[in-house]
Coordinates of C-alpha atoms in Angstrom, one line a residue:
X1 CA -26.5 -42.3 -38.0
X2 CA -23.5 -44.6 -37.6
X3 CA -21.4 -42.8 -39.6
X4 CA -22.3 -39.3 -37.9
X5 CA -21.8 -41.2 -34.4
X6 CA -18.4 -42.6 -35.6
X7 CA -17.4 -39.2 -36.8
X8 CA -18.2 -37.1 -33.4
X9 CA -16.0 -40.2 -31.8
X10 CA -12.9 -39.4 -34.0
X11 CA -12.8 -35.8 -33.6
X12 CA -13.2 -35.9 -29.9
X13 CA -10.3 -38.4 -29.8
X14 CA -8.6 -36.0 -32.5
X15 CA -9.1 -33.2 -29.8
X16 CA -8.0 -35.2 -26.8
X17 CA -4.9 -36.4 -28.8
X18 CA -4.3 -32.5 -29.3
X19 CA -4.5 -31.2 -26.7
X20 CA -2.4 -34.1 -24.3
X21 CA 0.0 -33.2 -27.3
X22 CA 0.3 -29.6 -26.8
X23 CA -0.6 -29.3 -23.3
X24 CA 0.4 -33.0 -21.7
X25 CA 0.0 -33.6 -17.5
X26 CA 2.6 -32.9 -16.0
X27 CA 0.8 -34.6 -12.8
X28 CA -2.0 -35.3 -11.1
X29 CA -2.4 -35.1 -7.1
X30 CA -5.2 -35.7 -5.5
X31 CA -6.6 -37.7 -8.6
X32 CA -6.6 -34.0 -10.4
X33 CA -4.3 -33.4 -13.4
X34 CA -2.0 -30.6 -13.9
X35 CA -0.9 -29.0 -17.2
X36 CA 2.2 -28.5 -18.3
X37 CA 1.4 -24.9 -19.6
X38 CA -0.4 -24.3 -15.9
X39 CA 2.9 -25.7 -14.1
X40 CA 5.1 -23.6 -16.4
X41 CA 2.9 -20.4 -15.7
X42 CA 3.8 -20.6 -11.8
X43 CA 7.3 -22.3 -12.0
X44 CA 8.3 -19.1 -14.8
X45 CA 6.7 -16.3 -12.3
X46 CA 8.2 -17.7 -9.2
X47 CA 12.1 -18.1 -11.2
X48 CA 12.5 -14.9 -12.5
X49 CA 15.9 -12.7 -12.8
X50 CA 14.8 -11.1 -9.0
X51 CA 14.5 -14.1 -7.2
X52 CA 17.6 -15.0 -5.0
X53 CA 16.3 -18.9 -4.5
X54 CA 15.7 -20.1 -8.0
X55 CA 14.5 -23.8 -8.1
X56 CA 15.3 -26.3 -10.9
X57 CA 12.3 -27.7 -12.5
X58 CA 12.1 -31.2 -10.1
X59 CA 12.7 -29.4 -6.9
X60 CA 9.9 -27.2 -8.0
X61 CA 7.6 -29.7 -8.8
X62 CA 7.6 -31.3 -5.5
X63 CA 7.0 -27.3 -3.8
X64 CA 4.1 -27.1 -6.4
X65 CA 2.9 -31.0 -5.3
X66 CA 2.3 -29.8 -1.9
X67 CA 0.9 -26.9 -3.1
X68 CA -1.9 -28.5 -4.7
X69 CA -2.1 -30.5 -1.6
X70 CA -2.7 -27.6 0.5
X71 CA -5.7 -26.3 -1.9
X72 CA -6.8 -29.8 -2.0
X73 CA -7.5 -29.4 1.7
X74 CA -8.8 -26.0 2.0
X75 CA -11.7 -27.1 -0.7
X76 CA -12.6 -30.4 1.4
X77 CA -13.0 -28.3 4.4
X78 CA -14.9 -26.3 1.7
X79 CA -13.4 -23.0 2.8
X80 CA -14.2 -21.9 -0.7
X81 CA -17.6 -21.4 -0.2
X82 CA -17.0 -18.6 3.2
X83 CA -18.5 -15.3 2.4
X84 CA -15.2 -13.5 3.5
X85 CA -13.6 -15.7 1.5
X86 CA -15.5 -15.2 -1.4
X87 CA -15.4 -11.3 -0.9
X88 CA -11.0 -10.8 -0.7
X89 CA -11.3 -13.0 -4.1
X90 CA -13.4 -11.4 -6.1
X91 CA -11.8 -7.6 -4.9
X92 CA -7.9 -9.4 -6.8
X93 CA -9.6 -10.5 -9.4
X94 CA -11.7 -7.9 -10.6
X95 CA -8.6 -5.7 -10.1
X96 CA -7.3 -7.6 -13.1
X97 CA -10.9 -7.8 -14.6
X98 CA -12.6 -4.7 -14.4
X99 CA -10.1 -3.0 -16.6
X100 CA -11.1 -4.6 -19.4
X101 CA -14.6 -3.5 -19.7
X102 CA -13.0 -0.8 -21.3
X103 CA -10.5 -0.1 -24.2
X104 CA -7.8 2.3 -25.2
X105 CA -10.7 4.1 -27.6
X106 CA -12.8 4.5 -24.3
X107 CA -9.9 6.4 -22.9
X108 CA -8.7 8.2 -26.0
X109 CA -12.5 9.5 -26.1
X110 CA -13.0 10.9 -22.4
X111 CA -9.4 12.3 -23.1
X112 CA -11.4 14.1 -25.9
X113 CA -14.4 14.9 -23.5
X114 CA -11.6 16.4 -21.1
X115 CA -10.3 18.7 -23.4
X116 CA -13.4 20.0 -24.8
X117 CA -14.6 20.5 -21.4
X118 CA -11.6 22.3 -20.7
X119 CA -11.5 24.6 -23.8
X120 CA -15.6 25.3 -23.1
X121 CA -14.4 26.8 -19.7
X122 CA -11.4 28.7 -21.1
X123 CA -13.9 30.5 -23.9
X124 CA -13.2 32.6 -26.4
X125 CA -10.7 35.1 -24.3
X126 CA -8.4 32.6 -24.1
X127 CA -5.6 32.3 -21.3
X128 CA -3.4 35.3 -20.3
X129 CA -0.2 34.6 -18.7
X130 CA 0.2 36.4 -15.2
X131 CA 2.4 37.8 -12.6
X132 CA 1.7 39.9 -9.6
X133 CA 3.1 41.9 -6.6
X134 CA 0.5 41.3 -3.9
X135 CA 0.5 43.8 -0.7
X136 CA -2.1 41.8 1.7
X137 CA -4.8 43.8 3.9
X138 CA -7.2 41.4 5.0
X139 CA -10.4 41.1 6.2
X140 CA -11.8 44.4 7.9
X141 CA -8.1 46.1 7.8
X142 CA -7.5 48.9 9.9
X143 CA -7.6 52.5 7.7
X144 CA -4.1 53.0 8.9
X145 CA -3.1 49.5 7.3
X146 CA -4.8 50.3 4.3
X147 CA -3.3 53.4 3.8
X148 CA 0.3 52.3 4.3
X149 CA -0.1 49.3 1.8
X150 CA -1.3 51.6 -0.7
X151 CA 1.8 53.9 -0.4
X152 CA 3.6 50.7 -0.3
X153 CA 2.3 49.1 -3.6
X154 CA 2.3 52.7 -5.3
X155 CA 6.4 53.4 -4.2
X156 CA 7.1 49.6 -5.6
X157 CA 5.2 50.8 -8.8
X158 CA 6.7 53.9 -9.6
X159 CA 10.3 51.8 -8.9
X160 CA 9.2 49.4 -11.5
X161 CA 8.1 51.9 -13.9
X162 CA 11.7 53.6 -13.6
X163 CA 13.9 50.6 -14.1
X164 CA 13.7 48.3 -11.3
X165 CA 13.2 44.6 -11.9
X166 CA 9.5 43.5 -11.5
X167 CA 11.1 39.7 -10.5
X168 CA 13.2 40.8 -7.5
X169 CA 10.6 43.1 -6.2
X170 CA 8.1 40.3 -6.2
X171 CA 10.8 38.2 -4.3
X172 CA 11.1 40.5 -2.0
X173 CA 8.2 42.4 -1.4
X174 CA 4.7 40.2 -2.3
X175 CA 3.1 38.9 0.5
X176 CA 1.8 35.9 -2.3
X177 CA 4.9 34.1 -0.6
X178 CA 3.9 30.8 -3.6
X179 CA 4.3 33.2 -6.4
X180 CA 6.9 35.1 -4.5
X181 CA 9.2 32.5 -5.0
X182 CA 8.7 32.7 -8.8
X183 CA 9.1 36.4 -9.3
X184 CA 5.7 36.8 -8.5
X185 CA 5.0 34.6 -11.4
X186 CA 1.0 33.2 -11.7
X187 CA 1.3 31.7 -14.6
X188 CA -2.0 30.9 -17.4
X189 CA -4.8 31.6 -16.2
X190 CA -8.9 31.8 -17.7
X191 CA -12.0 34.0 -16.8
X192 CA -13.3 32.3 -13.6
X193 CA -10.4 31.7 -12.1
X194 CA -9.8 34.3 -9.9
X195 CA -11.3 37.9 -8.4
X196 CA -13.5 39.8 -10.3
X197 CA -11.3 43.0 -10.2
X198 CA -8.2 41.1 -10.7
X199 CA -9.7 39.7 -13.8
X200 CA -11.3 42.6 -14.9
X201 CA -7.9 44.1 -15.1
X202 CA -5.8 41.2 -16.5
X203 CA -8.2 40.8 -19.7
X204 CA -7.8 44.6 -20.2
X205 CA -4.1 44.6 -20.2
X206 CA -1.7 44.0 -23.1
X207 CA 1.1 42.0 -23.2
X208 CA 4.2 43.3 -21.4
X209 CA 2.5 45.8 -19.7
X210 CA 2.1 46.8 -16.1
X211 CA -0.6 47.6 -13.9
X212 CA -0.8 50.1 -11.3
X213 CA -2.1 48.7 -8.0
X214 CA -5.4 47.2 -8.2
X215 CA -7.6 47.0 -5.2
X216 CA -9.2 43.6 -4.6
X217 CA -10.7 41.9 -1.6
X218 CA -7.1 40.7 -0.3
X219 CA -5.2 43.7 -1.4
X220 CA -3.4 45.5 -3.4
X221 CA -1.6 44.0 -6.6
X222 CA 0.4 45.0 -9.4
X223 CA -0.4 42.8 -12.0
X224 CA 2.2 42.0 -15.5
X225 CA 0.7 40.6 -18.4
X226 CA 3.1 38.3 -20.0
X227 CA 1.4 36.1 -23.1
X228 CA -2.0 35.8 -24.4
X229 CA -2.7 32.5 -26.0
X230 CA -5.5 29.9 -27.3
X231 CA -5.9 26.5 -25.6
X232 CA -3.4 23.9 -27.6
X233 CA -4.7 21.3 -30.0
X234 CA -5.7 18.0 -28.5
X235 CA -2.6 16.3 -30.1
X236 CA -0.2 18.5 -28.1
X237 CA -1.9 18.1 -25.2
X238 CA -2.7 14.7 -25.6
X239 CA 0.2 13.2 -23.2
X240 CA -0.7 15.9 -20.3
X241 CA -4.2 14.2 -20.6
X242 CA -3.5 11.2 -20.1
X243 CA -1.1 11.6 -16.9
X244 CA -4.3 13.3 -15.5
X245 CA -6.4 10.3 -16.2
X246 CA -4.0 7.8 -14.5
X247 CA -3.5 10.4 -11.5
X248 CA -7.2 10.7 -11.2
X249 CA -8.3 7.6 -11.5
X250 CA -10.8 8.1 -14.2
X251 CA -10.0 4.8 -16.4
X252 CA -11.8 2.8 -12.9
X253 CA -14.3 5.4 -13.3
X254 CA -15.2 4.9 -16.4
X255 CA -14.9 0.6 -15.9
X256 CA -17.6 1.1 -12.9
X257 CA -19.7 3.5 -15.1
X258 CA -19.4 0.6 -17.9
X259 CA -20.1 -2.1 -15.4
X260 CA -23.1 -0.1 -14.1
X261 CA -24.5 0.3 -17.5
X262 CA -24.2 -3.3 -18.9
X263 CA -25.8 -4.8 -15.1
X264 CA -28.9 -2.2 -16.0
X265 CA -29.0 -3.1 -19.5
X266 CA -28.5 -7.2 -18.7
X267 CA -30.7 -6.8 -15.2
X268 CA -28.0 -8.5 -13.8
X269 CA -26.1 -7.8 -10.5
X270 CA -21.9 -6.8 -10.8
X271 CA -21.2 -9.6 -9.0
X272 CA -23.1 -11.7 -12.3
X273 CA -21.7 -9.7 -14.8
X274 CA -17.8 -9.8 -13.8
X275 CA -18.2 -13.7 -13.0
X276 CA -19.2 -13.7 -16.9
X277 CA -16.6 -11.5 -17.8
X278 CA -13.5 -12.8 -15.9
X279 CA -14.8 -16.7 -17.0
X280 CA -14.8 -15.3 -20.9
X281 CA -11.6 -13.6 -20.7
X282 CA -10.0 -16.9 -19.1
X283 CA -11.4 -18.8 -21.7
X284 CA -9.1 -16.7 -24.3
X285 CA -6.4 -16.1 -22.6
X286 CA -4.3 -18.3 -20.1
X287 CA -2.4 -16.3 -18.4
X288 CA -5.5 -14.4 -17.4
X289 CA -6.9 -18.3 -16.6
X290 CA -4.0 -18.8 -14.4
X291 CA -3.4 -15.6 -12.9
X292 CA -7.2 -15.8 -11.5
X293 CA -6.7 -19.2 -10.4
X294 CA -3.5 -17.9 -8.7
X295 CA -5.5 -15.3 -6.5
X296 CA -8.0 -18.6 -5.5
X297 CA -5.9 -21.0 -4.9
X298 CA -3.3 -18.6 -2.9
X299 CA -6.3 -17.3 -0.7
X300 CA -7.4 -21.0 -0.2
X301 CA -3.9 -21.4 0.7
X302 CA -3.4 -18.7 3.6
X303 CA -7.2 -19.5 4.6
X304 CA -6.4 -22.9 5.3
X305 CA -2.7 -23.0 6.8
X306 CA -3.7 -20.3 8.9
X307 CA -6.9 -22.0 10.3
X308 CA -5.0 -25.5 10.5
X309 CA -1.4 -24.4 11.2
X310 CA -0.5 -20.9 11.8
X311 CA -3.5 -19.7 14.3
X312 CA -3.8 -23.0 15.7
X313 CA 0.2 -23.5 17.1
X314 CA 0.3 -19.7 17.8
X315 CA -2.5 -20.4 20.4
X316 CA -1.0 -23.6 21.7
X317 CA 0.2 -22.4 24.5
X318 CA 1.5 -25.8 26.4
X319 CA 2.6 -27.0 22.8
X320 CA 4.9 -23.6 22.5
X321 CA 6.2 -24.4 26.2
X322 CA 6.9 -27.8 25.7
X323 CA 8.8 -26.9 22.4
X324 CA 10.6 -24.2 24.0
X325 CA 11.8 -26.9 26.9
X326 CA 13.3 -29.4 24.3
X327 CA 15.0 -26.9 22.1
X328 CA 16.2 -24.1 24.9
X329 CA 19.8 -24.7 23.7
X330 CA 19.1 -23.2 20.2
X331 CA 18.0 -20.0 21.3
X332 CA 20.7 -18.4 22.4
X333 CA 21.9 -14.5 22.1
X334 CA 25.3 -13.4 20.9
X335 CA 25.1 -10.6 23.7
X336 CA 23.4 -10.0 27.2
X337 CA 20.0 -8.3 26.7
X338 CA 18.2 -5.5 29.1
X339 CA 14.5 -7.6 30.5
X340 CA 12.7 -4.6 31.6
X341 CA 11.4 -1.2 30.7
X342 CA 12.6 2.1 29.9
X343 CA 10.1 5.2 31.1
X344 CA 9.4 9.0 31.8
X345 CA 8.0 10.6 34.2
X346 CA 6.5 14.1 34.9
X347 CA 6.8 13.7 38.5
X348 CA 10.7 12.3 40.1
X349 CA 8.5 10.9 43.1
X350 CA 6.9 8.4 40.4
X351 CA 10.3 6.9 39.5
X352 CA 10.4 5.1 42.4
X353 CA 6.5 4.5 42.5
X354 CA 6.8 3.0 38.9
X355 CA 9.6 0.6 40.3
X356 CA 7.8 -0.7 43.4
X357 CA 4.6 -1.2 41.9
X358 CA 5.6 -4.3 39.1
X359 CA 8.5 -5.6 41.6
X360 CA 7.8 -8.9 42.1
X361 CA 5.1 -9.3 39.4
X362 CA 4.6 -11.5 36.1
X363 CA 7.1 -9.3 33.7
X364 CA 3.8 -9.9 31.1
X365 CA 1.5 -8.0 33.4
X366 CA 3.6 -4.8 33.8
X367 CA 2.0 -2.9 30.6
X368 CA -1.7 -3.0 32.2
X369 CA -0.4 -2.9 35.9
X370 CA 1.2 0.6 35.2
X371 CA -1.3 1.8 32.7
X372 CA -4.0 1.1 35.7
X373 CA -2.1 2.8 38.6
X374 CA -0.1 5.8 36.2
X375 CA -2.3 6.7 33.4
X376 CA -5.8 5.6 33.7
X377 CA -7.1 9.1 33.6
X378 CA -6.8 12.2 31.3
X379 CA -3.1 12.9 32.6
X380 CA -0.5 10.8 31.7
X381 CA 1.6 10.4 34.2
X382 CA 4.2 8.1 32.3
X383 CA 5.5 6.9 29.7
X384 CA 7.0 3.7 29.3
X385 CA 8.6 1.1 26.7
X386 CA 8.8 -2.6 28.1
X387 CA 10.6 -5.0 26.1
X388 CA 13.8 -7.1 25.8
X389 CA 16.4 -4.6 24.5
X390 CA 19.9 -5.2 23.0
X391 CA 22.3 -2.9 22.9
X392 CA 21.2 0.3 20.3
X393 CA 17.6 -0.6 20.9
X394 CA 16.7 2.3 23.6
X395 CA 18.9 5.6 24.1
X396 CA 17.6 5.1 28.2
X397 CA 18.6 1.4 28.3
X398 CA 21.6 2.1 26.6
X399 CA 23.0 4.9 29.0
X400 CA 21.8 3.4 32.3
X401 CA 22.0 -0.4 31.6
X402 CA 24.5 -1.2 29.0
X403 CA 26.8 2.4 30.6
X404 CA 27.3 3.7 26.9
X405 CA 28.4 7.7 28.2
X406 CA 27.7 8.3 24.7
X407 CA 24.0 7.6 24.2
X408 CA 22.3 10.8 23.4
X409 CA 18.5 10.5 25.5
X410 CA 15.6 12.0 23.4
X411 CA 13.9 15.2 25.6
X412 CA 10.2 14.7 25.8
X413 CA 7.9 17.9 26.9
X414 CA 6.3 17.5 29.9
X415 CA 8.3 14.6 30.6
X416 CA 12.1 15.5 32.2
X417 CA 12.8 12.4 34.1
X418 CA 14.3 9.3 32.6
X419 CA 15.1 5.4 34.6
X420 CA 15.0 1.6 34.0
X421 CA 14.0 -1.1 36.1
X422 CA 14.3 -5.0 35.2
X423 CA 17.6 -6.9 34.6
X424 CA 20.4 -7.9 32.5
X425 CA 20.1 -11.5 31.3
X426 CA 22.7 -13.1 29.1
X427 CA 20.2 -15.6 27.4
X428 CA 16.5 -16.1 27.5
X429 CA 15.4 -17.1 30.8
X430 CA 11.7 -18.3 29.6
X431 CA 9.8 -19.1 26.4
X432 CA 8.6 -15.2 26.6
X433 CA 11.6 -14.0 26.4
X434 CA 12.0 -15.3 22.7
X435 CA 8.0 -15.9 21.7
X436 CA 8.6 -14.8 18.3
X437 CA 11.2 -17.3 17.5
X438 CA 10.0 -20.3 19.1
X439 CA 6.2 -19.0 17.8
X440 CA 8.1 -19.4 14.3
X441 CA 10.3 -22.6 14.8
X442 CA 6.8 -24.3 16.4
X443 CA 4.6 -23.3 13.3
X444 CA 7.4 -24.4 10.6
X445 CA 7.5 -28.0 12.7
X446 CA 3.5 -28.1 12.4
X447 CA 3.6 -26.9 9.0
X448 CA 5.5 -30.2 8.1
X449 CA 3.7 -32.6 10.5
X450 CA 0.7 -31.3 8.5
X451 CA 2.6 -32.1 5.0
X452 CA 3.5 -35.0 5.8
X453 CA 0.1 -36.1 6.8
X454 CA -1.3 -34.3 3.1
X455 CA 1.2 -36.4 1.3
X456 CA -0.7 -39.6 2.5
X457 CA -4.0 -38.3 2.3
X458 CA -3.5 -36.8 -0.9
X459 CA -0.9 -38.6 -3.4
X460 CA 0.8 -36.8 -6.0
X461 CA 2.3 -38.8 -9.2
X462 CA 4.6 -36.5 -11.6
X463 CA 5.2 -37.5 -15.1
X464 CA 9.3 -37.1 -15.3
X465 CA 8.9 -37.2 -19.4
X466 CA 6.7 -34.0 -19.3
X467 CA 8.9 -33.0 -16.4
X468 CA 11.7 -33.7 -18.5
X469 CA 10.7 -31.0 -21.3
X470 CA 10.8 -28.1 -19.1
X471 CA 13.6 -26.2 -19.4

């Protein structure tokens, strides 16, 4: 028993020994280790050829450090276990999963099952290539109409039948405008594709010869019969097939009709079967492992700056304000900007009305104050863009406020009277003016108080010898 028990001992060390060989910690943070083939997996997809701000391996490390960090917290506040949360990461990673309950046999056989189906429906008449002259009556034509699209179709026959080109009479006399275009060309057609009388006559005709004008339900055609021919074999078909599957969308047809058979056969629920599936398939092959830990620990990510950073400082309003106060010397413009609004009116007695009725309001309350008084019934009586404009932002601005004699103003039906009100203000007067940017500055400023409080709450120690070895 001793010597089993020693045994098991020495190849679990063996195994251990292995694996910190070929796969050593690069670190650990938050008392959870890293691999080096796990940190290579994200440091090589976020350094490729297309990226502008390529990293070296250290300054990476400490990015990927807070990184962890950042998941560390998200899974504390267990944000991993929200149903929403749950739901957006199981839709990426059964993206990546799903495909695989299928194989390139699965594919090559429906491909099959396509063209047998197809050459079923075609039969043993085969396809007949096609070309037409179409002189449209219509539902319940007149018996004058009918009569002159007769004599119409029949004088464009007989000219056919004594030299003239069937190709530029069909470009110039079918009213089948597609096929028109083509020299009234159809092109391959089967038996139940199109009207009875035009098919009757098509698989009657010979090649190269003409029809006189057949009477259908739309009108009158002369019909050319170019080519008879058999459906190709598979093999030459084989790449037209397969562009039809991919546009269709019937490879995630058949993966859901395979998932649905293997939950009824199993009595499991999908959700069962592709946890199974996507934990098999990272347990043979890593980039798959990492690529699905990617999508949860990048949702854990947004889920958790968002709720502890990004929501929160957007929303904080006295915070923005106060920020806003102690930096108002960075945000500056390099040219006067137009605070105000740009509108049309129906009426010239509302341009006037529009003006007096936000003078001496909040600039903020403008959009509801007009919608309320202008357009809160069935007739718009206005319309109106309110923002902070530069020069080149607004034809309206730009010709009343900024004088440009060149700026061309856009005509709008209904709508023939143009005019601005508000003011030219050569930098930002309030935090409003310039939300976005101090909303921005404020969040990145959180974003670090919040790393820096990470860092103590969740230490990182890299190994610089496995560091070392990554080139």
């Amino acid at each position: 028993m001793k010597k089993i028990f020693f045994s098991v001992v020495c190849l679990c060390t063996a195994l251990t020994t292995w694996a910190q060989t070929n796969d050593p910690i690069v670190m650990t943070v938050a008392g959870k280790p890293v691999t080096k083939s796990e940190f290579v997996y994200s440091y090589s997809k976020n350094n490729g050829d297309d990226v502008i701000d390529k990293k070296t391996v250290k300054e990476y490390a400490e990015l990927f450090a807070n990184y962890k960090r950042k998941v560390q917290a998200a899974l504390d506040a267990s944000l991993d276990t929200l149903t929403s949360y749950n739901k957006e990461f199981r839709q990426y990673r059964d993206q990546q999963v799903l495909p695989t309950l299928i194989n390139d046999n699965d594919v090559e056989q429906e491909a099959r099952n396509i063209y047998q189906r197809t050459k079923d429906n075609i039969g043993p008449d085969g396809l007949v290539n096609v070309s037409h002259i179409l002189f449209m009556i219509g539902q319940n034509p007149s018996d004058s109409l009918r009569t002159a699209k007769e004599v119409l179709a029949d004088s464009v026959y007989y000219a056919i039948k004594k030299g003239a080109d069937f190709s530029t009479l069909a470009m110039s006399k079918s009213d089948d405008r597609g096929s028109a275009q083509r020299g009234g060309e159809v092109g391959w057609i089967s038996k139940g594709q199109t009207l009875p009388a035009f098919e009757e006559a098509v698989f009657s005709m010979k090649d190269g010869e003409i029809s006189k004008p057949i009477l259908t339900e739309v009108g009158y055609h002369i019909i050319k019969v170019t080519g008879h021919k058999q459906l190709e074999p598979f093999d030459t078909l084989k790449s037209d097939i397969y562009n039809f599957i991919e546009k269709r969308h019937i490879r995630e047809s058949l993966a859901q009709a395979r998932l649905k058979a293997i939950c009824a056969a199993k009595g499991e629920t999908p959700e069962q079967v592709m946890d199974m599936r996507a934990d098999s398939l990272a347990s043979l092959d890593q980039d798959m492992k990492y690529l699905i830990q990617e999508y949860h620990d990048g949702l854990l990510l947004y889920e958790v700056s968002n709720r502890d950073v990004w929501e929160k400082a957007a929303n904080d309003e006295a915070g923005l304000q106060e920020f806003f106060n102690k930096n108002k010397s960075n945000y500056k413009w390099d040219a006067p900007r137009f605070k105000g609004i740009a509108y049309y009116t129906r009426d010239e007695k509302d341009i006037k009305a529009v003006q007096k009725s936000v003078k001496g309001k909040s600039f903020d309350k403008w959009v509801e104050i007009l919608r309320t008084t202008f357009n809160n019934d069935s007739i718009l009586r206005i319309r109106v863009e309110k923002g902070i404009f530069k020069q080149g932002d607004n034809k309206i601005v730009d010709k009343n406020e900024f004088k440009d004699a060149n700026a061309q103003i856009r005509k709008v039906k209904d709508f023939p009277y143009t005019a601005t009100f508000g003011k030219i203000i050569k930098k930002p007067e309030e935090m409003g003016d310039v939300r976005a940017l101090v909303t921005a500055d404020y969040q990145e400023l959180k974003e670090q108080e919040w790393l820096e409080e990470l860092k103590k709450r969740y230490p990182a120690v890299i190994n610089e010898d496995v560091l070392n070895t990554i080139k």
